[in-house]
mmCIF file of C-alpha atoms and ligand atoms in Angstrom:
data_model
loop_
_atom_site.group_PDB
_atom_site.id
_atom_site.type_symbol
_atom_site.label_atom_id
_atom_site.label_comp_id
_atom_site.label_asym_id
_atom_site.label_seq_id
_atom_site.Cartn_x
_atom_site.Cartn_y
_atom_site.Cartn_z
ATOM 1 C CA MET A 718 35.121 -180.295 -80.489
ATOM 2 C CA GLU A 719 34.225 -177.484 -78.346
ATOM 3 C CA ALA A 720 36.950 -174.966 -77.714
ATOM 4 C CA ASN A 721 36.532 -174.216 -73.929
ATOM 5 C CA LYS A 722 36.320 -177.371 -73.067
ATOM 6 C CA LYS A 723 39.808 -179.161 -71.960
ATOM 7 C CA THR A 724 40.978 -182.517 -72.980
ATOM 8 C CA ILE A 725 41.402 -185.729 -70.780
ATOM 9 C CA PHE A 726 42.784 -189.026 -71.974
ATOM 10 C CA SER A 727 43.185 -192.342 -70.842
ATOM 11 C CA ALA A 728 43.779 -196.395 -71.728
ATOM 12 C CA VAL A 729 43.385 -199.700 -70.011
ATOM 13 C CA GLN A 730 44.965 -203.021 -70.828
ATOM 14 C CA PRO A 731 43.214 -205.617 -72.583
ATOM 15 C CA SER A 732 45.481 -207.954 -70.647
ATOM 16 C CA GLY A 733 43.415 -210.126 -68.667
ATOM 17 C CA LYS A 734 40.038 -209.456 -67.455
ATOM 18 C CA ILE A 735 39.672 -205.775 -65.409
ATOM 19 C CA THR A 736 39.505 -205.896 -61.708
ATOM 20 C CA LEU A 737 37.226 -203.813 -59.155
ATOM 21 C CA GLY A 738 40.575 -201.536 -58.903
ATOM 22 C CA ASN A 739 40.455 -200.822 -62.767
ATOM 23 C CA TYR A 740 36.916 -199.582 -62.445
ATOM 24 C CA LEU A 741 37.046 -197.658 -59.186
ATOM 25 C CA GLY A 742 40.514 -196.472 -59.703
ATOM 26 C CA ALA A 743 39.910 -195.330 -63.469
ATOM 27 C CA LEU A 744 36.671 -196.368 -65.463
ATOM 28 C CA ARG A 745 34.247 -195.260 -63.597
ATOM 29 C CA ASN A 746 35.751 -191.870 -63.138
ATOM 30 C CA TRP A 747 35.889 -191.919 -67.087
ATOM 31 C CA ALA A 748 32.002 -191.695 -67.997
ATOM 32 C CA LEU A 749 31.679 -189.155 -65.204
ATOM 33 C CA LEU A 750 34.279 -186.809 -66.691
ATOM 34 C CA GLN A 751 33.112 -186.859 -70.326
ATOM 35 C CA ASP A 752 30.538 -184.032 -70.052
ATOM 36 C CA GLU A 753 32.979 -181.486 -68.779
ATOM 37 C CA TYR A 754 35.624 -182.520 -70.650
ATOM 38 C CA HIS A 755 36.683 -183.289 -74.189
ATOM 39 C CA ALA A 756 37.065 -186.917 -73.506
ATOM 40 C CA LEU A 757 39.282 -189.673 -75.495
ATOM 41 C CA TYR A 758 39.781 -193.304 -74.302
ATOM 42 C CA CYS A 759 41.498 -196.216 -75.648
ATOM 43 C CA VAL A 760 41.641 -199.961 -75.529
ATOM 44 C CA ALA A 761 45.892 -200.036 -74.974
ATOM 45 C CA ASP A 762 46.809 -203.644 -76.930
ATOM 46 C CA GLN A 763 50.056 -202.362 -77.939
ATOM 47 C CA HIS A 764 51.143 -202.039 -74.208
ATOM 48 C CA ALA A 765 49.533 -205.503 -73.766
ATOM 49 C CA ILE A 766 52.214 -207.382 -75.814
ATOM 50 C CA THR A 767 54.838 -206.061 -74.033
ATOM 51 C CA VAL A 768 54.525 -209.373 -71.932
ATOM 52 C CA ARG A 769 53.068 -212.838 -73.591
ATOM 53 C CA GLN A 770 49.524 -212.884 -74.575
ATOM 54 C CA ASP A 771 47.490 -215.646 -76.313
ATOM 55 C CA PRO A 772 46.224 -214.181 -79.255
ATOM 56 C CA ALA A 773 42.967 -215.458 -79.267
ATOM 57 C CA SER A 774 42.446 -214.072 -75.653
ATOM 58 C CA LEU A 775 43.920 -210.869 -76.241
ATOM 59 C CA ARG A 776 41.901 -210.687 -79.469
ATOM 60 C CA ARG A 777 38.583 -211.547 -77.441
ATOM 61 C CA GLN A 778 39.959 -209.800 -74.169
ATOM 62 C CA THR A 779 40.229 -206.334 -76.556
ATOM 63 C CA LEU A 780 36.336 -206.684 -77.658
ATOM 64 C CA GLU A 781 35.000 -207.465 -73.985
ATOM 65 C CA LEU A 782 36.873 -204.628 -72.869
ATOM 66 C CA PHE A 783 35.554 -202.072 -75.283
ATOM 67 C CA ALA A 784 31.971 -203.536 -74.657
ATOM 68 C CA GLN A 785 32.923 -202.749 -70.639
ATOM 69 C CA LEU A 786 33.797 -199.726 -71.268
ATOM 70 C CA ILE A 787 30.191 -198.531 -72.770
ATOM 71 C CA ALA A 788 28.414 -200.548 -70.310
ATOM 72 C CA CYS A 789 30.473 -198.556 -67.305
ATOM 73 C CA GLY A 790 28.790 -195.593 -69.151
ATOM 74 C CA ILE A 791 31.359 -194.540 -71.755
ATOM 75 C CA ASP A 792 29.226 -192.886 -74.433
ATOM 76 C CA PRO A 793 30.564 -193.423 -77.877
ATOM 77 C CA GLU A 794 29.195 -190.981 -79.294
ATOM 78 C CA ARG A 795 30.061 -187.412 -76.929
ATOM 79 C CA SER A 796 33.644 -189.709 -76.157
ATOM 80 C CA THR A 797 36.361 -191.204 -78.461
ATOM 81 C CA LEU A 798 36.567 -194.655 -77.876
ATOM 82 C CA PHE A 799 38.937 -196.519 -79.838
ATOM 83 C CA ILE A 800 41.442 -199.426 -79.895
ATOM 84 C CA GLN A 801 45.147 -198.507 -79.931
ATOM 85 C CA SER A 802 46.955 -200.228 -82.674
ATOM 86 C CA HIS A 803 44.227 -198.923 -84.882
ATOM 87 C CA VAL A 804 45.501 -195.801 -84.656
ATOM 88 C CA SER A 805 48.510 -195.975 -86.261
ATOM 89 C CA GLN A 806 50.315 -192.437 -84.950
ATOM 90 C CA HIS A 807 50.710 -193.939 -81.709
ATOM 91 C CA ALA A 808 53.541 -196.087 -82.734
ATOM 92 C CA GLU A 809 54.905 -193.129 -84.833
ATOM 93 C CA LEU A 810 54.752 -190.287 -82.400
ATOM 94 C CA ALA A 811 56.687 -193.129 -79.598
ATOM 95 C CA TRP A 812 59.306 -193.333 -82.276
ATOM 96 C CA ALA A 813 60.063 -189.885 -82.092
ATOM 97 C CA LEU A 814 59.805 -189.805 -78.384
ATOM 98 C CA ASN A 815 61.843 -192.575 -77.842
ATOM 99 C CA CYS A 816 65.070 -190.029 -78.940
ATOM 100 C CA TYR A 817 63.572 -187.546 -76.455
ATOM 101 C CA THR A 818 63.765 -189.986 -73.667
ATOM 102 C CA MET A 819 66.635 -191.018 -71.483
ATOM 103 C CA PHE A 820 67.706 -194.051 -70.835
ATOM 104 C CA GLY A 821 68.143 -193.219 -67.181
ATOM 105 C CA GLU A 822 64.761 -192.111 -66.609
ATOM 106 C CA LEU A 823 63.164 -195.217 -68.219
ATOM 107 C CA SER A 824 65.273 -197.019 -65.476
ATOM 108 C CA ARG A 825 64.143 -195.525 -62.972
ATOM 109 C CA MET A 826 60.361 -196.622 -63.457
ATOM 110 C CA THR A 827 59.047 -198.765 -60.911
ATOM 111 C CA GLN A 828 56.550 -200.600 -62.845
ATOM 112 C CA PHE A 829 59.102 -201.575 -64.926
ATOM 113 C CA LYS A 830 61.438 -202.954 -62.154
ATOM 114 C CA ASP A 831 58.620 -204.543 -60.963
ATOM 115 C CA LYS A 832 57.359 -206.752 -64.396
ATOM 116 C CA SER A 833 60.938 -207.515 -65.242
ATOM 117 C CA ALA A 834 61.289 -208.875 -61.995
ATOM 118 C CA ALA A 835 58.048 -210.704 -62.352
ATOM 119 C CA HIS A 836 59.258 -211.942 -65.916
ATOM 120 C CA ALA A 837 62.868 -212.268 -65.943
ATOM 121 C CA ASP A 838 62.772 -214.386 -69.252
ATOM 122 C CA ASN A 839 61.591 -211.983 -71.197
ATOM 123 C CA ILE A 840 62.562 -208.363 -70.529
ATOM 124 C CA ASN A 841 62.420 -207.288 -73.863
ATOM 125 C CA ALA A 842 62.608 -203.671 -75.258
ATOM 126 C CA GLY A 843 59.184 -203.085 -75.197
ATOM 127 C CA LEU A 844 58.678 -203.202 -71.666
ATOM 128 C CA PHE A 845 61.197 -200.578 -71.061
ATOM 129 C CA THR A 846 59.945 -198.262 -73.587
ATOM 130 C CA TYR A 847 56.230 -198.582 -72.612
ATOM 131 C CA PRO A 848 55.943 -195.288 -70.864
ATOM 132 C CA VAL A 849 57.390 -193.401 -74.103
ATOM 133 C CA LEU A 850 54.297 -195.184 -76.056
ATOM 134 C CA MET A 851 52.037 -194.309 -72.687
ATOM 135 C CA ALA A 852 53.584 -190.705 -73.315
ATOM 136 C CA ALA A 853 52.887 -190.475 -77.042
ATOM 137 C CA ASP A 854 49.059 -192.175 -76.346
ATOM 138 C CA ILE A 855 48.792 -188.670 -74.103
ATOM 139 C CA LEU A 856 50.283 -185.686 -76.053
ATOM 140 C CA LEU A 857 49.288 -186.995 -79.404
ATOM 141 C CA TYR A 858 45.967 -185.513 -78.391
ATOM 142 C CA GLN A 859 46.608 -182.471 -76.646
ATOM 143 C CA THR A 860 45.746 -183.762 -72.929
ATOM 144 C CA ASP A 861 45.592 -181.507 -69.837
ATOM 145 C CA LEU A 862 44.294 -184.731 -67.797
ATOM 146 C CA VAL A 863 44.789 -188.040 -67.271
ATOM 147 C CA PRO A 864 42.112 -189.695 -64.944
ATOM 148 C CA VAL A 865 44.366 -192.877 -63.722
ATOM 149 C CA GLY A 866 45.066 -194.447 -60.612
ATOM 150 C CA GLU A 867 47.797 -194.243 -58.191
ATOM 151 C CA ASP A 868 50.386 -196.656 -59.512
ATOM 152 C CA GLN A 869 50.235 -194.906 -63.403
ATOM 153 C CA ARG A 870 51.345 -191.264 -61.986
ATOM 154 C CA GLN A 871 54.997 -192.229 -62.078
ATOM 155 C CA HIS A 872 54.192 -192.900 -66.064
ATOM 156 C CA VAL A 873 52.313 -189.584 -66.638
ATOM 157 C CA GLU A 874 55.022 -187.004 -64.708
ATOM 158 C CA LEU A 875 57.433 -189.122 -67.354
ATOM 159 C CA ALA A 876 54.958 -187.804 -70.106
ATOM 160 C CA ARG A 877 55.242 -184.377 -68.936
ATOM 161 C CA ASP A 878 58.495 -184.299 -68.520
ATOM 162 C CA ILE A 879 59.014 -185.706 -72.019
ATOM 163 C CA ALA A 880 56.444 -182.914 -73.641
ATOM 164 C CA GLN A 881 58.144 -180.072 -71.779
ATOM 165 C CA ARG A 882 61.737 -181.355 -73.185
ATOM 166 C CA PHE A 883 60.225 -181.340 -76.205
ATOM 167 C CA ASN A 884 58.491 -177.903 -76.251
ATOM 168 C CA GLY A 885 61.612 -176.792 -74.774
ATOM 169 C CA VAL A 886 63.551 -177.417 -78.349
ATOM 170 C CA TYR A 887 60.658 -176.645 -80.846
ATOM 171 C CA GLY A 888 58.382 -174.332 -79.246
ATOM 172 C CA ASP A 889 54.598 -175.379 -78.016
ATOM 173 C CA VAL A 890 54.115 -178.324 -79.756
ATOM 174 C CA PHE A 891 52.330 -180.338 -76.854
ATOM 175 C CA ALA A 892 49.913 -179.625 -73.962
ATOM 176 C CA ILE A 893 51.495 -180.605 -70.714
ATOM 177 C CA PRO A 894 49.339 -183.111 -69.437
ATOM 178 C CA GLU A 895 48.599 -183.506 -65.515
ATOM 179 C CA ALA A 896 47.502 -187.103 -63.950
ATOM 180 C CA TYR A 897 43.801 -186.940 -62.447
ATOM 181 C CA ILE A 898 43.672 -189.221 -59.245
ATOM 182 C CA PRO A 899 40.348 -189.784 -57.459
ATOM 183 C CA LYS A 900 40.212 -189.118 -53.597
ATOM 184 C CA LEU A 901 38.620 -192.666 -53.076
ATOM 185 C CA GLY A 902 39.747 -196.253 -55.098
ATOM 186 C CA ALA A 903 42.636 -194.621 -56.077
ATOM 187 C CA ARG A 904 44.747 -197.846 -54.691
ATOM 188 C CA VAL A 905 42.150 -200.420 -54.226
ATOM 189 C CA MET A 906 44.457 -203.768 -52.751
ATOM 190 C CA SER A 907 44.678 -207.076 -52.616
ATOM 191 C CA LEU A 908 41.970 -208.957 -50.954
ATOM 192 C CA SER A 909 44.159 -211.151 -49.740
ATOM 193 C CA GLU A 910 47.425 -209.640 -49.361
ATOM 194 C CA PRO A 911 46.188 -205.921 -48.522
ATOM 195 C CA ASP A 912 49.555 -204.580 -48.695
ATOM 196 C CA LYS A 913 50.065 -205.439 -52.031
ATOM 197 C CA LYS A 914 47.783 -203.812 -54.825
ATOM 198 C CA MET A 915 44.893 -205.361 -56.705
ATOM 199 C CA SER A 916 46.140 -206.567 -59.636
ATOM 200 C CA LYS A 917 44.609 -209.080 -62.260
ATOM 201 C CA SER A 918 48.247 -210.179 -63.060
ATOM 202 C CA SER A 919 48.150 -212.090 -59.300
ATOM 203 C CA SER A 920 48.530 -215.862 -59.279
ATOM 204 C CA ASN A 921 45.866 -215.924 -56.268
ATOM 205 C CA GLU A 922 42.208 -215.460 -57.748
ATOM 206 C CA ASN A 923 40.565 -214.914 -54.378
ATOM 207 C CA SER A 924 42.927 -211.266 -54.379
ATOM 208 C CA TYR A 925 41.106 -209.696 -57.051
ATOM 209 C CA VAL A 926 37.327 -209.270 -58.000
ATOM 210 C CA LEU A 927 36.925 -208.895 -61.748
ATOM 211 C CA VAL A 928 34.316 -206.662 -63.027
ATOM 212 C CA MET A 929 32.980 -209.640 -64.709
ATOM 213 C CA ASP A 930 32.749 -212.311 -61.524
ATOM 214 C CA LYS A 931 29.363 -213.610 -61.340
ATOM 215 C CA PRO A 932 27.496 -212.380 -57.887
ATOM 216 C CA GLU A 933 28.610 -215.491 -55.615
ATOM 217 C CA VAL A 934 32.021 -215.503 -56.598
ATOM 218 C CA ILE A 935 32.423 -212.102 -55.640
ATOM 219 C CA LEU A 936 30.418 -212.645 -52.290
ATOM 220 C CA ARG A 937 32.968 -215.613 -51.577
ATOM 221 C CA LYS A 938 35.943 -213.798 -52.275
ATOM 222 C CA PHE A 939 35.047 -211.096 -49.910
ATOM 223 C CA LYS A 940 34.112 -213.651 -47.227
ATOM 224 C CA ARG A 941 37.447 -214.565 -47.635
ATOM 225 C CA ALA A 942 39.524 -211.609 -47.552
ATOM 226 C CA VAL A 943 41.956 -211.127 -45.151
ATOM 227 C CA THR A 944 41.528 -208.964 -42.041
ATOM 228 C CA ASP A 945 43.295 -209.007 -38.670
ATOM 229 C CA SER A 946 42.361 -210.303 -35.325
ATOM 230 C CA GLU A 947 41.807 -207.176 -33.453
ATOM 231 C CA GLY A 948 38.171 -207.486 -34.851
ATOM 232 C CA GLY A 949 37.306 -203.486 -34.959
ATOM 233 C CA ILE A 950 36.103 -201.763 -37.998
ATOM 234 C CA TYR A 951 37.973 -198.631 -38.511
ATOM 235 C CA ARG A 952 40.862 -197.475 -40.491
ATOM 236 C CA SER A 953 44.356 -197.668 -39.580
ATOM 237 C CA PRO A 954 47.957 -198.478 -40.919
ATOM 238 C CA GLU A 955 47.811 -201.572 -38.892
ATOM 239 C CA LYS A 956 44.686 -202.750 -40.228
ATOM 240 C CA PRO A 957 45.222 -202.770 -44.240
ATOM 241 C CA GLY A 958 42.576 -205.438 -44.591
ATOM 242 C CA VAL A 959 39.814 -204.107 -43.096
ATOM 243 C CA THR A 960 40.964 -199.921 -44.261
ATOM 244 C CA ASN A 961 40.783 -201.369 -48.047
ATOM 245 C CA LEU A 962 37.538 -202.876 -47.302
ATOM 246 C CA ILE A 963 35.914 -199.489 -45.908
ATOM 247 C CA ASP A 964 37.712 -198.020 -48.920
ATOM 248 C CA ILE A 965 35.429 -200.309 -51.315
ATOM 249 C CA TYR A 966 32.613 -200.186 -49.488
ATOM 250 C CA ALA A 967 32.720 -196.206 -49.501
ATOM 251 C CA ALA A 968 33.369 -195.951 -52.893
ATOM 252 C CA VAL A 969 30.501 -198.305 -54.294
ATOM 253 C CA THR A 970 28.135 -196.470 -52.154
ATOM 254 C CA GLY A 971 29.350 -192.861 -52.104
ATOM 255 C CA LYS A 972 29.136 -192.780 -48.834
ATOM 256 C CA THR A 973 32.664 -191.247 -46.710
ATOM 257 C CA PRO A 974 35.088 -193.420 -45.033
ATOM 258 C CA GLU A 975 33.995 -192.098 -41.650
ATOM 259 C CA ALA A 976 30.208 -192.463 -42.262
ATOM 260 C CA VAL A 977 31.021 -196.285 -43.085
ATOM 261 C CA GLU A 978 33.058 -196.698 -39.784
ATOM 262 C CA GLN A 979 30.165 -195.301 -37.652
ATOM 263 C CA GLU A 980 27.506 -197.535 -39.928
ATOM 264 C CA PHE A 981 29.408 -200.956 -38.572
ATOM 265 C CA SER A 982 30.590 -199.359 -35.099
ATOM 266 C CA GLY A 983 29.691 -202.699 -32.561
ATOM 267 C CA GLN A 984 29.693 -205.190 -35.518
ATOM 268 C CA GLY A 985 32.019 -207.952 -36.385
ATOM 269 C CA TYR A 986 33.748 -209.353 -39.513
ATOM 270 C CA GLY A 987 30.965 -212.000 -40.123
ATOM 271 C CA ALA A 988 28.365 -209.386 -40.455
ATOM 272 C CA PHE A 989 30.680 -206.368 -42.549
ATOM 273 C CA LYS A 990 32.561 -208.515 -45.297
ATOM 274 C CA PRO A 991 29.051 -209.974 -46.794
ATOM 275 C CA ALA A 992 27.780 -206.580 -46.524
ATOM 276 C CA VAL A 993 31.083 -205.123 -48.506
ATOM 277 C CA GLY A 994 30.357 -207.939 -50.969
ATOM 278 C CA GLU A 995 26.791 -207.465 -51.471
ATOM 279 C CA ALA A 996 27.312 -203.484 -52.081
ATOM 280 C CA VAL A 997 30.207 -204.569 -54.572
ATOM 281 C CA VAL A 998 27.747 -206.886 -56.533
ATOM 282 C CA GLU A 999 24.986 -204.935 -56.875
ATOM 283 C CA ALA A 1000 27.676 -201.733 -58.191
ATOM 284 C CA LEU A 1001 28.775 -204.344 -60.755
ATOM 285 C CA ARG A 1002 25.553 -205.993 -61.813
ATOM 286 C CA PRO A 1003 24.481 -203.419 -64.748
ATOM 287 C CA ILE A 1004 27.982 -203.532 -66.232
ATOM 288 C CA ARG A 1005 27.967 -207.259 -66.467
ATOM 289 C CA GLU A 1006 24.923 -207.472 -67.650
ATOM 290 C CA GLU A 1007 24.983 -204.685 -70.254
ATOM 291 C CA THR A 1008 28.573 -205.895 -71.398
ATOM 292 C CA GLU A 1009 27.107 -209.301 -71.985
ATOM 293 C CA ARG A 1010 24.222 -208.039 -74.330
ATOM 294 C CA LEU A 1011 26.613 -205.783 -75.840
ATOM 295 C CA LEU A 1012 28.907 -208.734 -76.805
ATOM 296 C CA THR A 1013 25.915 -210.242 -78.663
ATOM 297 C CA ASP A 1014 26.205 -207.976 -81.340
ATOM 298 C CA LYS A 1015 29.808 -207.805 -83.129
ATOM 299 C CA GLY A 1016 28.463 -206.028 -85.721
ATOM 300 C CA GLN A 1017 27.554 -202.900 -83.702
ATOM 301 C CA LEU A 1018 30.933 -203.037 -81.877
ATOM 302 C CA GLU A 1019 32.688 -203.354 -85.038
ATOM 303 C CA ALA A 1020 30.901 -200.136 -85.997
ATOM 304 C CA LEU A 1021 31.909 -198.067 -83.446
ATOM 305 C CA TYR A 1022 35.612 -199.332 -82.711
ATOM 306 C CA ARG A 1023 35.862 -198.175 -86.354
ATOM 307 C CA GLN A 1024 34.290 -194.908 -85.839
ATOM 308 C CA GLY A 1025 36.388 -194.171 -82.834
ATOM 309 C CA ALA A 1026 39.226 -195.067 -84.620
ATOM 310 C CA GLU A 1027 38.706 -192.575 -87.184
ATOM 311 C CA LYS A 1028 37.876 -189.636 -84.640
ATOM 312 C CA ALA A 1029 40.812 -190.422 -83.155
ATOM 313 C CA ALA A 1030 43.216 -190.507 -86.313
ATOM 314 C CA ALA A 1031 41.862 -187.723 -87.528
ATOM 315 C CA ALA A 1032 43.644 -185.604 -84.599
ATOM 316 C CA ALA A 1033 46.125 -187.621 -83.798
ATOM 317 C CA ALA A 1034 47.745 -186.437 -87.152
ATOM 318 C CA ARG A 1035 47.085 -183.103 -86.545
ATOM 319 C CA THR A 1036 50.023 -183.372 -83.852
ATOM 320 C CA LEU A 1037 52.263 -186.112 -85.973
ATOM 321 C CA ARG A 1038 51.979 -183.479 -88.687
ATOM 322 C CA LYS A 1039 53.763 -180.630 -86.319
ATOM 323 C CA VAL A 1040 56.282 -183.341 -84.661
ATOM 324 C CA HIS A 1041 57.334 -184.525 -87.763
ATOM 325 C CA LYS A 1042 57.691 -181.010 -89.574
ATOM 326 C CA LYS A 1043 59.679 -180.060 -86.279
ATOM 327 C CA VAL A 1044 61.901 -182.632 -86.213
ATOM 328 C CA GLY A 1045 62.828 -181.948 -89.864
ATOM 329 C CA PHE A 1046 61.438 -184.865 -91.995
ATOM 330 C CA VAL A 1047 60.125 -184.020 -95.616
ATOM 331 C CA PRO A 1048 56.774 -183.768 -95.817
ATOM 332 C CA ARG A 1049 54.597 -186.399 -97.291
HETATM 333 P P1 TYM B 250 46.480 -200.881 -66.227
HETATM 334 O O1 TYM B 250 45.271 -201.506 -67.434
HETATM 335 O O2 TYM B 250 47.181 -201.783 -65.841
HETATM 336 O O3 TYM B 250 44.930 -199.889 -65.578
HETATM 337 C C1 TYM B 250 43.968 -199.003 -66.307
HETATM 338 C C2 TYM B 250 43.638 -198.451 -65.063
HETATM 339 O O4 TYM B 250 43.066 -198.707 -63.563
HETATM 340 C C3 TYM B 250 43.926 -198.447 -62.555
HETATM 341 N N1 TYM B 250 44.161 -199.101 -61.537
HETATM 342 C C4 TYM B 250 43.483 -199.710 -60.326
HETATM 343 N N2 TYM B 250 43.323 -198.131 -59.500
HETATM 344 C C5 TYM B 250 43.168 -198.256 -58.185
HETATM 345 N N3 TYM B 250 43.871 -199.421 -57.655
HETATM 346 C C6 TYM B 250 44.096 -200.713 -58.146
HETATM 347 N N4 TYM B 250 44.401 -201.713 -57.573
HETATM 348 C C7 TYM B 250 44.323 -200.709 -59.761
HETATM 349 N N5 TYM B 250 44.690 -201.354 -60.663
HETATM 350 C C8 TYM B 250 44.981 -200.329 -61.880
HETATM 351 C C9 TYM B 250 45.618 -197.934 -63.156
HETATM 352 O O5 TYM B 250 46.166 -196.752 -62.474
HETATM 353 C C10 TYM B 250 45.095 -197.368 -64.558
HETATM 354 O O6 TYM B 250 44.232 -195.770 -64.571
HETATM 355 N N6 TYM B 250 49.618 -198.216 -68.779
HETATM 356 C C11 TYM B 250 48.437 -198.071 -68.492
HETATM 357 C C12 TYM B 250 47.313 -197.522 -69.461
HETATM 358 C C13 TYM B 250 47.631 -197.002 -70.480
HETATM 359 C C14 TYM B 250 47.434 -195.376 -70.286
HETATM 360 C C15 TYM B 250 47.839 -194.818 -71.465
HETATM 361 C C16 TYM B 250 46.648 -194.835 -68.946
HETATM 362 C C17 TYM B 250 48.448 -196.788 -71.552
HETATM 363 N N7 TYM B 250 48.381 -195.665 -72.137
HETATM 364 C C18 TYM B 250 47.553 -193.112 -71.304
HETATM 365 C C19 TYM B 250 46.612 -193.353 -69.332
HETATM 366 C C20 TYM B 250 46.903 -192.854 -69.990
HETATM 367 C C21 TYM B 250 47.620 -199.589 -67.762
HETATM 368 O O7 TYM B 250 48.571 -200.467 -68.358
HETATM 369 O O8 TYM B 250 46.542 -199.365 -66.997
#
């Protein structure tokens, strides 16, 4: 590792398929950041089991997501790309950090409140302590920056609080991480209920676009996107649907939202919505095609995730050893 580079870490859950929101809010930036930073990225399968998963689907989705990350431009040679459950230090550090995290802090996490409302029949302890595992993911690698969408900000702040608390007792054990949130795409909204974030856990398939959706499906979803009856193509808090479409178009074309407003000024939704759909199709096409290609060679994927886990474990073991020593465990 080059000493002068800062470290970034991020992860995505393989619960269901990834959406345009995951791509614009996170994955796209991961590829862009890997030259400037020492980068580690992981498929967070341990996080995914906080809600019930079908085992065969979880396995398939984990591999598909691993391939998608490479297809999004993450280079497994330059970055460390791995599957969370393959690096046992994540769960081990999470245990230690559990003892430095307060019940009250975890009770305040908005995602816990939302998810426990959505899964009232399965409010398990993992759902509650999930942000501690996330803190362990981040802190194991002496991470400086965590590129995430807006919805993960609170969890990254908790990781920061836990690190500061631990360092306060034992000296400088952890780097203090910061969230790194993109200006455009940090909060891609649902296409059917634009006051909610786009989420793969929604029961309405028209509310989200998947990275693996076929072009005709993407176009159909954008044509059905909820707008308003006012008709103008400009951003406004009163026009959440249109604002979301403008932001998506800007994010995938690299234009500013202002330029997009000008480009479509005087036009109707009948022209605008398909144009957004087409732009998204073109942005996602190479990723979908490359993912499909990568998935045909399972042997190569296996070699890559094994190599990633080995690299990650070497770095993770250094931090865990320090933590165990500080808290008073007898060295192995
Ligand atoms: P997850 O899997 O829900 O989402 C992965 C990334 O996608 C971002 N994202 C969005 N961005 C913009 N608009 C949206 N509608 C949208 N939906 C999701 C998320 O902010 C995230 O960056 N707990 C994490 C995974 C995780 C993690 C970590 C992240 C586990 N350990 C350590 C960072 C560091 C999660 O569930 O993300």
